């Protein structure tokens, strides 16, 4: 939901659903009642509140450009995206690639699910191969659209991660239908398969690379689809960059085997550019064992990506699907946990494993790329910690990308990984302090745009001082309303600002009744200060 920009309140254990009513404490809502929810705070309001769009002010894009200038060459901010739409959206919001494409989401589409089920249920090689061939065709098309949307930027594609039973019908439902005598022959086959594949703890069962090992045709199909898609794009003159990510690895041998499938497919396709420049292979570090054996894993990996969602689940032994409703609120209230560790990275435990993993990986392979693709990447406090550990990329839901761009830049500066003096902002210096700035023009030769203003203020010293004062208020306070001017200098002087607005020195944002300095105004302010001094 976060990825799609849908506000949601989750883990609200006090919400009771009864047929067509919902009870939250004393409040009762009926089907059709309107509510308003604030996905950031978790507040739910009765009725449809008046809401405002959250259009970003234009200054935000300038600020984010500066943030990117700080981060370029140090940390990439990427988006978690599974479709062409999400990828394009992430790119528009400033993502420099995809850090996690969850391929299971492609399998769940209505036209794919029956093919996946055929594959899972097949008990002979011919049926299995036919289902895989159909899936390969569909996946190739999917991958092409995603890679094209992120052309020239890296795309990390995770091979299938969840347990197979997630693609099958619900066992309780099938059992109930069987008890009512409603299951036909196909239903009976499905129920037998669901029973066969049922696991008591599926999140630590046959999922991730384990699935690839026991049903190896599946991962090979995905790798072939991905490499074919990249080769097709190449032929069309595009520049795909593919990072194949192996999930839930716990042992170097798993990674060695998975890598051999990729090498095998690349040999089969025989596209030299793909093998040497386009396709890399890496491990998702989601288990404590993977973090602790990072040195051995690094031998078979071009990159690591820390999946801090599962790493948190496995480190705490907290079921991601359950504890947020029941356990965490109590633990936070008692003070056992300072924060929800799925929202804010637990630096002492999970963070320590990430640190161990990063250091061991770098010691074994100094050029290995290290990323983070758990939801923590989009949380500024967690990103700050991760940037300090030296990661090369963070990846989060598209809507969180702007915040991550800002947070990463702040972390790079405050941690000392980047010195602001070394950053090329590509902008004229503000206030003439930049080492790259030209020597300031003498005060007697103001830029042409200021001439009209000087005339309208005439040249008496008092009026020039007024102009300097107004500019100075904006320099100090940023965007200022008429009340703001009253607070600062005791009078509403906004009529005096009109000539400055007309001369392009001051910007007036009508919607908000605010005045702010434009670059010529900044310059004029400097000159006036110098002349007054
Ligand atoms: C993770 O575990 O951190 C992760 C990104 O994968 P998923 O949320 O899909 O399990
Ligand atoms: Mg995971």
XYZ file of C-alpha atoms and ligand atoms in Angstrom:
544
model
C 0.000 0.000 0.000
C 2.872 2.342 0.799
C 4.356 1.605 -2.604
C 1.104 2.602 -4.262
C 0.661 5.742 -2.155
C -2.419 4.403 -0.379
C -2.662 5.690 3.203
C -3.233 2.774 5.556
C -3.456 2.076 9.256
C -2.190 -1.408 9.999
C -1.795 -3.541 13.093
C -4.750 -1.795 14.786
C -5.637 -4.619 17.167
C -8.485 -2.664 18.791
C -10.461 -2.571 15.556
C -13.194 -5.212 15.747
C -14.867 -6.329 12.557
C -18.357 -7.832 12.834
C -20.267 -8.567 9.663
C -21.025 -5.065 8.354
C -19.964 -3.051 11.389
C -16.616 -1.968 12.726
C -16.071 -1.147 16.389
C -13.152 0.988 17.530
C -13.507 1.583 21.276
C -16.922 3.217 21.689
C -17.233 4.244 18.065
C -19.309 2.076 15.762
C -19.059 2.374 11.981
C -21.437 0.757 9.514
C -20.852 -0.341 5.946
C -21.040 2.772 3.777
C -19.984 5.205 6.533
C -17.183 7.486 5.493
C -13.959 7.743 7.448
C -10.711 9.659 6.961
C -7.399 8.085 7.807
C -3.980 9.555 8.344
C -1.499 6.901 7.337
C 1.408 8.788 8.931
C 0.022 9.093 12.447
C -2.361 6.128 12.396
C -5.321 8.381 13.306
C -8.782 7.431 12.035
C -11.520 10.103 11.936
C -15.257 9.628 11.513
C -16.646 11.323 8.424
C -14.967 12.771 5.373
C -12.656 15.522 6.620
C -11.678 18.372 4.370
C -8.258 17.469 3.092
C -5.665 19.388 1.136
C -3.360 18.081 -1.549
C 0.262 17.896 -0.547
C 1.756 19.664 -3.510
C 5.443 20.190 -2.939
C 6.714 23.770 -3.141
C 9.153 24.357 -6.024
C 11.954 24.935 -3.522
C 11.818 21.241 -2.676
C 13.224 20.224 -6.019
C 16.126 22.665 -5.569
C 16.786 21.235 -2.130
C 16.666 17.670 -3.439
C 19.032 18.582 -6.279
C 21.478 19.786 -3.655
C 20.948 16.561 -1.726
C 21.752 14.585 -4.887
C 24.852 16.692 -5.467
C 26.038 15.601 -2.009
C 25.203 11.913 -2.543
C 26.385 11.413 -6.122
C 29.269 8.982 -6.208
C 28.699 7.952 -2.579
C 25.218 6.531 -1.973
C 22.487 5.805 -4.523
C 18.847 6.143 -3.522
C 16.791 3.558 -5.370
C 13.147 2.508 -5.394
C 11.560 -0.832 -4.570
C 9.432 -1.391 -7.677
C 7.913 -4.448 -9.335
C 6.174 -2.964 -12.340
C 6.904 -0.543 -15.131
C 4.491 1.944 -13.505
C 6.217 1.838 -10.116
C 9.630 1.999 -11.768
C 8.711 5.107 -13.795
C 7.141 6.682 -10.730
C 10.263 5.989 -8.665
C 12.436 7.451 -11.395
C 10.313 10.615 -11.512
C 10.768 10.959 -7.761
C 14.538 10.810 -8.195
C 15.362 7.104 -7.746
C 18.677 6.142 -9.334
C 17.650 2.565 -10.043
C 15.629 -0.250 -8.510
C 17.014 -1.831 -5.357
C 14.351 -4.522 -5.124
C 12.010 -5.895 -7.771
C 9.914 -8.563 -6.030
C 9.184 -10.995 -8.847
C 6.481 -12.869 -6.920
C 4.203 -9.899 -7.543
C 4.425 -10.674 -11.256
C 3.322 -14.241 -10.546
C 0.238 -13.168 -8.650
C -1.341 -11.307 -11.582
C -4.688 -12.834 -12.570
C -3.395 -14.177 -15.897
C -0.259 -15.688 -14.323
C -1.641 -17.407 -11.251
C -3.216 -20.357 -13.127
C 0.114 -21.024 -14.904
C 2.005 -20.892 -11.589
C -0.503 -23.320 -10.096
C -0.039 -25.667 -13.049
C 3.707 -25.588 -12.408
C 3.335 -26.255 -8.677
C 0.852 -29.073 -9.177
C 2.680 -30.766 -12.059
C 3.860 -34.255 -11.268
C 5.469 -35.017 -14.602
C 8.333 -33.306 -16.403
C 6.369 -32.488 -19.548
C 3.613 -30.566 -17.746
C 6.221 -28.794 -15.614
C 8.295 -27.771 -18.639
C 5.204 -26.502 -20.482
C 4.138 -24.370 -17.497
C 7.661 -22.992 -17.107
C 7.827 -22.096 -20.800
C 4.593 -20.109 -20.474
C 5.862 -18.348 -17.374
C 9.151 -17.551 -19.081
C 7.383 -15.795 -21.917
C 5.302 -13.726 -19.504
C 8.267 -12.870 -17.288
C 10.430 -11.841 -20.243
C 7.788 -9.294 -21.220
C 7.499 -8.068 -17.597
C 11.239 -7.682 -17.205
C 11.571 -5.813 -20.479
C 9.100 -3.147 -19.361
C 10.745 -2.690 -15.956
C 14.288 -2.585 -17.369
C 13.213 -0.152 -20.060
C 11.648 2.196 -17.493
C 14.970 2.253 -15.614
C 17.184 2.220 -18.685
C 20.867 2.902 -17.960
C 20.241 2.574 -14.223
C 20.788 -0.586 -12.158
C 17.818 -2.859 -11.518
C 18.055 -5.479 -8.771
C 15.693 -8.325 -9.531
C 15.021 -10.756 -6.710
C 14.244 -14.299 -7.753
C 11.096 -15.838 -6.324
C 11.020 -15.559 -2.524
C 7.759 -16.708 -0.875
C 6.801 -20.318 -0.191
C 4.906 -21.965 -3.063
C 1.748 -22.543 -1.056
C 1.149 -18.767 -1.143
C 0.152 -19.255 -4.763
C -2.321 -21.979 -3.967
C -5.868 -21.662 -2.582
C -6.407 -21.430 1.154
C -6.281 -24.856 2.828
C -9.075 -24.164 5.347
C -11.355 -23.084 2.545
C -10.630 -26.238 0.519
C -11.128 -28.468 3.585
C -14.481 -26.807 4.334
C -15.602 -27.261 0.724
C -14.528 -30.900 0.823
C -16.520 -31.421 4.040
C -19.583 -29.944 2.319
C -19.030 -32.312 -0.623
C -18.408 -29.387 -2.961
C -14.932 -30.273 -4.233
C -14.683 -31.532 -7.822
C -11.758 -33.612 -9.124
C -9.563 -30.523 -9.777
C -10.337 -29.269 -6.287
C -9.268 -32.621 -4.833
C -5.931 -32.374 -6.658
C -5.454 -28.836 -5.343
C -6.249 -29.893 -1.796
C -3.775 -32.773 -1.974
C -1.075 -30.358 -3.212
C -1.865 -27.769 -0.557
C -1.639 -30.475 2.122
C 1.641 -31.746 0.662
C 3.179 -28.258 0.600
C 1.776 -27.082 3.919
C 4.425 -25.976 6.405
C 3.951 -25.060 10.060
C 6.374 -22.106 9.772
C 6.381 -21.137 6.105
C 8.411 -17.946 6.642
C 11.330 -20.144 7.706
C 10.371 -23.013 5.444
C 10.917 -23.810 1.777
C 11.207 -20.314 0.416
C 13.833 -18.131 -1.233
C 16.884 -19.858 -2.650
C 15.773 -23.102 -0.963
C 12.905 -23.173 -3.393
C 15.326 -22.597 -6.247
C 17.410 -25.532 -5.087
C 14.545 -28.007 -4.711
C 12.711 -26.847 -7.895
C 15.718 -25.634 -9.850
C 13.829 -25.201 -13.138
C 12.002 -22.262 -11.573
C 15.014 -20.039 -10.895
C 16.636 -20.994 -14.177
C 13.456 -19.944 -15.959
C 13.526 -16.560 -14.210
C 17.202 -16.029 -14.992
C 16.627 -16.938 -18.644
C 13.674 -14.548 -18.876
C 15.715 -11.752 -17.346
C 18.770 -12.276 -19.549
C 16.599 -12.570 -22.663
C 14.836 -9.334 -21.752
C 18.197 -7.596 -21.297
C 19.466 -8.974 -24.611
C 16.299 -7.767 -26.389
C 16.731 -4.272 -24.981
C 20.352 -4.258 -26.006
C 19.311 -5.030 -29.530
C 17.018 -2.012 -29.421
C 19.969 0.211 -28.486
C 19.096 0.514 -24.790
C 21.442 0.023 -21.831
C 19.982 -2.380 -19.278
C 21.881 -3.027 -16.052
C 20.733 -6.200 -14.324
C 21.540 -7.309 -10.794
C 20.201 -10.782 -10.038
C 19.513 -11.149 -6.328
C 19.251 -14.490 -4.555
C 16.959 -14.315 -1.515
C 17.169 -15.911 1.922
C 20.675 -17.254 1.462
C 22.159 -18.900 4.543
C 25.181 -20.646 3.078
C 27.884 -19.902 0.525
C 27.171 -23.172 -1.261
C 23.607 -22.037 -2.045
C 25.003 -18.911 -3.631
C 27.618 -20.834 -5.584
C 24.903 -23.091 -7.015
C 22.624 -20.153 -7.860
C 25.473 -18.312 -9.541
C 26.171 -21.378 -11.675
C 22.601 -21.190 -13.046
C 23.231 -17.604 -14.110
C 26.547 -18.486 -15.707
C 24.877 -21.429 -17.466
C 22.117 -19.247 -18.909
C 24.598 -16.556 -19.986
C 26.675 -19.207 -21.776
C 23.513 -20.511 -23.415
C 22.485 -17.032 -24.619
C 26.053 -16.314 -25.726
C 25.828 -12.503 -25.555
C 29.360 -11.388 -24.560
C 28.279 -7.899 -23.434
C 25.653 -9.340 -21.087
C 28.139 -11.597 -19.346
C 30.917 -9.050 -19.004
C 29.101 -5.776 -18.394
C 25.405 -6.106 -17.790
C 24.528 -8.945 -15.443
C 25.826 -9.257 -11.885
C 24.802 -11.656 -9.125
C 24.376 -10.962 -5.440
C 22.887 -12.198 -2.201
C 20.115 -10.814 -0.098
C 21.315 -10.791 3.492
C 18.191 -11.513 5.524
C 19.269 -14.082 8.069
C 21.688 -13.769 10.976
C 23.709 -16.645 9.522
C 24.150 -14.846 6.221
C 25.414 -11.741 8.023
C 27.778 -13.804 10.163
C 29.157 -15.748 7.186
C 29.360 -12.735 4.884
C 33.037 -13.349 4.214
C 32.353 -16.737 2.611
C 29.262 -15.460 0.771
C 31.173 -12.497 -0.641
C 33.338 -14.878 -2.627
C 30.359 -15.675 -4.879
C 28.703 -12.251 -4.867
C 29.116 -8.998 -6.762
C 26.808 -7.282 -4.309
C 24.894 -7.744 -1.087
C 21.576 -6.198 -0.228
C 20.479 -6.266 3.390
C 16.815 -7.230 3.655
C 16.304 -5.664 7.033
C 12.613 -6.623 7.222
C 13.369 -10.326 7.405
C 16.644 -9.704 9.217
C 14.639 -7.980 11.970
C 12.115 -10.833 12.019
C 14.833 -13.487 12.234
C 17.040 -11.638 14.733
C 14.268 -10.914 17.217
C 12.304 -14.075 16.326
C 9.357 -11.662 15.942
C 6.784 -12.788 13.370
C 6.388 -9.809 11.028
C 2.766 -10.696 10.443
C 1.745 -10.889 14.083
C 3.766 -8.883 16.590
C 2.808 -5.426 15.386
C -0.761 -5.973 16.493
C -0.291 -7.666 19.854
C 3.213 -7.584 21.189
C 4.911 -4.398 20.090
C 2.427 -1.885 21.547
C 2.811 -3.553 24.967
C 6.600 -3.790 24.662
C 6.837 -0.140 23.729
C 4.460 0.925 26.513
C 6.462 -1.009 29.126
C 9.683 0.389 27.715
C 11.279 -2.905 26.646
C 11.570 -1.532 23.128
C 12.126 2.171 22.396
C 10.505 1.896 18.951
C 8.918 -0.545 16.531
C 11.992 -2.348 15.160
C 10.232 -2.966 11.820
C 9.889 0.801 11.353
C 13.143 1.993 12.921
C 16.217 -0.194 12.673
C 17.325 -1.774 15.928
C 20.914 -0.568 15.885
C 22.129 -2.687 18.803
C 21.079 -6.063 17.424
C 20.008 -5.998 13.778
C 22.289 -3.032 13.075
C 25.216 -4.897 14.612
C 24.613 -7.802 12.223
C 24.548 -5.373 9.288
C 27.834 -3.877 10.531
C 29.444 -7.313 10.850
C 28.169 -8.261 7.375
C 29.461 -5.043 5.774
C 32.892 -5.272 7.373
C 33.357 -8.953 6.551
C 32.200 -8.453 2.967
C 34.524 -5.492 2.407
C 37.452 -7.328 4.008
C 36.912 -10.236 1.627
C 36.105 -8.181 -1.476
C 36.850 -4.437 -1.165
C 34.824 -3.507 -4.258
C 31.666 -5.417 -3.363
C 28.564 -3.195 -3.537
C 26.504 -3.016 -0.357
C 22.876 -1.948 -0.311
C 19.822 -2.009 1.914
C 16.346 -2.744 0.587
C 14.251 -3.303 3.723
C 11.665 -0.635 4.594
C 14.197 0.871 7.028
C 15.963 2.403 4.053
C 13.139 4.954 3.885
C 13.336 5.879 7.571
C 15.716 8.823 8.097
C 17.080 7.695 11.491
C 17.767 4.180 10.176
C 19.222 5.502 6.909
C 21.547 7.718 8.943
C 22.881 4.651 10.760
C 23.235 2.660 7.530
C 25.023 5.464 5.688
C 27.495 5.684 8.573
C 28.217 1.964 8.095
C 29.304 2.810 4.565
C 26.515 1.328 2.411
C 26.520 2.229 -1.300
C 22.757 2.297 -1.829
C 19.427 2.356 -0.040
C 16.148 1.366 -1.637
C 12.631 2.081 -0.440
C 9.040 2.497 -1.682
C 8.813 5.097 -4.473
C 6.857 7.586 -2.338
C 9.629 7.584 0.264
C 12.382 8.285 -2.265
C 12.449 12.111 -1.814
C 12.725 11.765 1.959
C 15.468 9.174 1.544
C 17.381 11.472 -0.838
C 17.362 14.191 1.784
C 18.113 11.847 4.697
C 21.025 10.202 2.896
C 22.607 13.560 2.022
C 22.230 14.771 5.602
C 23.781 11.541 6.884
C 26.681 11.784 4.431
C 27.441 15.320 5.594
C 26.948 14.780 9.312
C 28.960 11.539 9.310
C 31.847 13.213 7.512
C 31.693 10.766 4.583
C 31.273 13.867 2.418
C 32.746 17.317 3.007
C 30.399 20.050 1.808
C 33.371 21.998 0.458
C 33.971 19.186 -2.054
C 30.413 19.154 -3.403
C 29.735 20.638 -6.810
C 26.222 22.044 -6.472
C 26.381 23.397 -10.014
C 24.742 26.612 -8.852
C 25.792 30.231 -8.564
C 27.085 30.818 -5.072
C 24.580 32.200 -2.580
C 26.073 34.996 -0.537
C 29.409 34.860 -2.397
C 30.900 32.384 0.071
C 31.617 29.574 -2.349
C 35.277 29.043 -3.214
C 34.205 28.922 -6.866
C 32.517 32.338 -6.698
C 33.810 35.192 -8.828
C 35.078 38.201 -6.872
C 32.038 40.257 -5.872
C 31.104 43.151 -8.128
C 31.791 46.503 -6.494
C 28.724 47.869 -4.719
C 28.638 50.867 -7.032
C 27.804 48.684 -10.049
C 24.580 46.878 -9.205
C 23.145 44.391 -11.690
C 20.850 45.951 -14.281
C 17.755 44.399 -12.718
C 18.192 46.487 -9.578
C 18.212 49.867 -11.313
C 14.432 50.356 -11.322
C 14.224 49.552 -7.675
C 16.940 51.963 -6.682
C 14.999 54.639 -8.544
C 11.678 53.858 -6.943
C 13.277 53.897 -3.502
C 15.039 57.010 -4.688
C 18.536 57.352 -3.476
C 18.149 58.789 -0.010
C 20.135 56.810 2.515
C 17.022 56.156 4.603
C 15.205 54.490 1.727
C 18.181 52.376 0.745
C 18.369 51.313 4.372
C 14.650 50.334 4.201
C 15.315 48.236 1.146
C 18.271 46.602 2.879
C 16.136 45.942 5.941
C 13.373 44.269 3.949
C 15.843 42.118 2.061
C 17.571 41.301 5.307
C 14.360 40.111 6.952
C 13.856 37.662 4.096
C 17.495 36.611 4.170
C 17.186 35.760 7.853
C 13.640 34.360 7.972
C 13.328 32.742 4.539
C 9.756 33.091 3.227
C 7.946 35.825 5.169
C 4.274 36.837 5.425
C 3.160 40.410 6.136
C 2.680 39.367 9.781
C 6.247 38.097 9.706
C 7.475 41.527 8.636
C 5.464 43.110 11.457
C 7.069 40.722 13.936
C 10.554 41.513 12.641
C 10.466 45.264 12.031
C 7.251 46.435 13.651
C 5.334 47.567 10.523
C 3.522 46.014 7.608
C 5.780 47.154 4.783
C 4.601 44.815 2.087
C 3.562 47.631 -0.268
C 7.246 48.591 -0.383
C 7.981 45.126 -1.700
C 6.062 45.551 -4.956
C 8.967 47.172 -6.848
C 11.288 44.464 -5.590
C 8.869 41.811 -6.866
C 8.616 43.615 -10.225
C 12.401 43.784 -10.482
C 12.681 40.027 -10.036
C 14.510 40.292 -6.712
C 11.684 39.003 -4.563
C 9.235 36.214 -5.215
C 5.634 36.557 -4.025
C 3.727 33.315 -3.511
C 0.164 34.520 -3.811
C -1.466 31.340 -2.521
C 0.395 31.612 0.764
C 0.860 35.381 0.972
C 4.603 34.947 1.355
C 7.637 36.847 0.109
C 11.076 35.350 -0.399
C 14.428 36.304 -1.907
C 15.366 35.332 -5.452
C 19.066 35.163 -6.462
C 19.180 38.832 -7.711
C 17.661 39.820 -4.351
C 20.355 37.832 -2.539
C 22.974 39.674 -4.540
C 21.411 43.063 -3.910
C 21.232 42.273 -0.202
C 24.968 41.554 -0.152
C 25.765 44.766 -1.987
C 23.603 46.885 0.293
C 25.105 45.312 3.409
C 28.577 46.022 2.087
C 27.710 49.637 1.226
C 26.018 50.249 4.599
C 29.053 48.814 6.389
C 13.320 -7.772 3.523
O 13.154 -8.858 4.052
O 13.900 -6.811 4.081
C 12.809 -7.534 2.180
C 13.024 -6.386 1.578
O 12.084 -8.520 1.588
P 10.515 -8.774 1.834
O 10.005 -7.578 2.582
O 9.923 -8.944 0.502
O 10.547 -10.010 2.635
Mg 12.617 -10.607 2.866
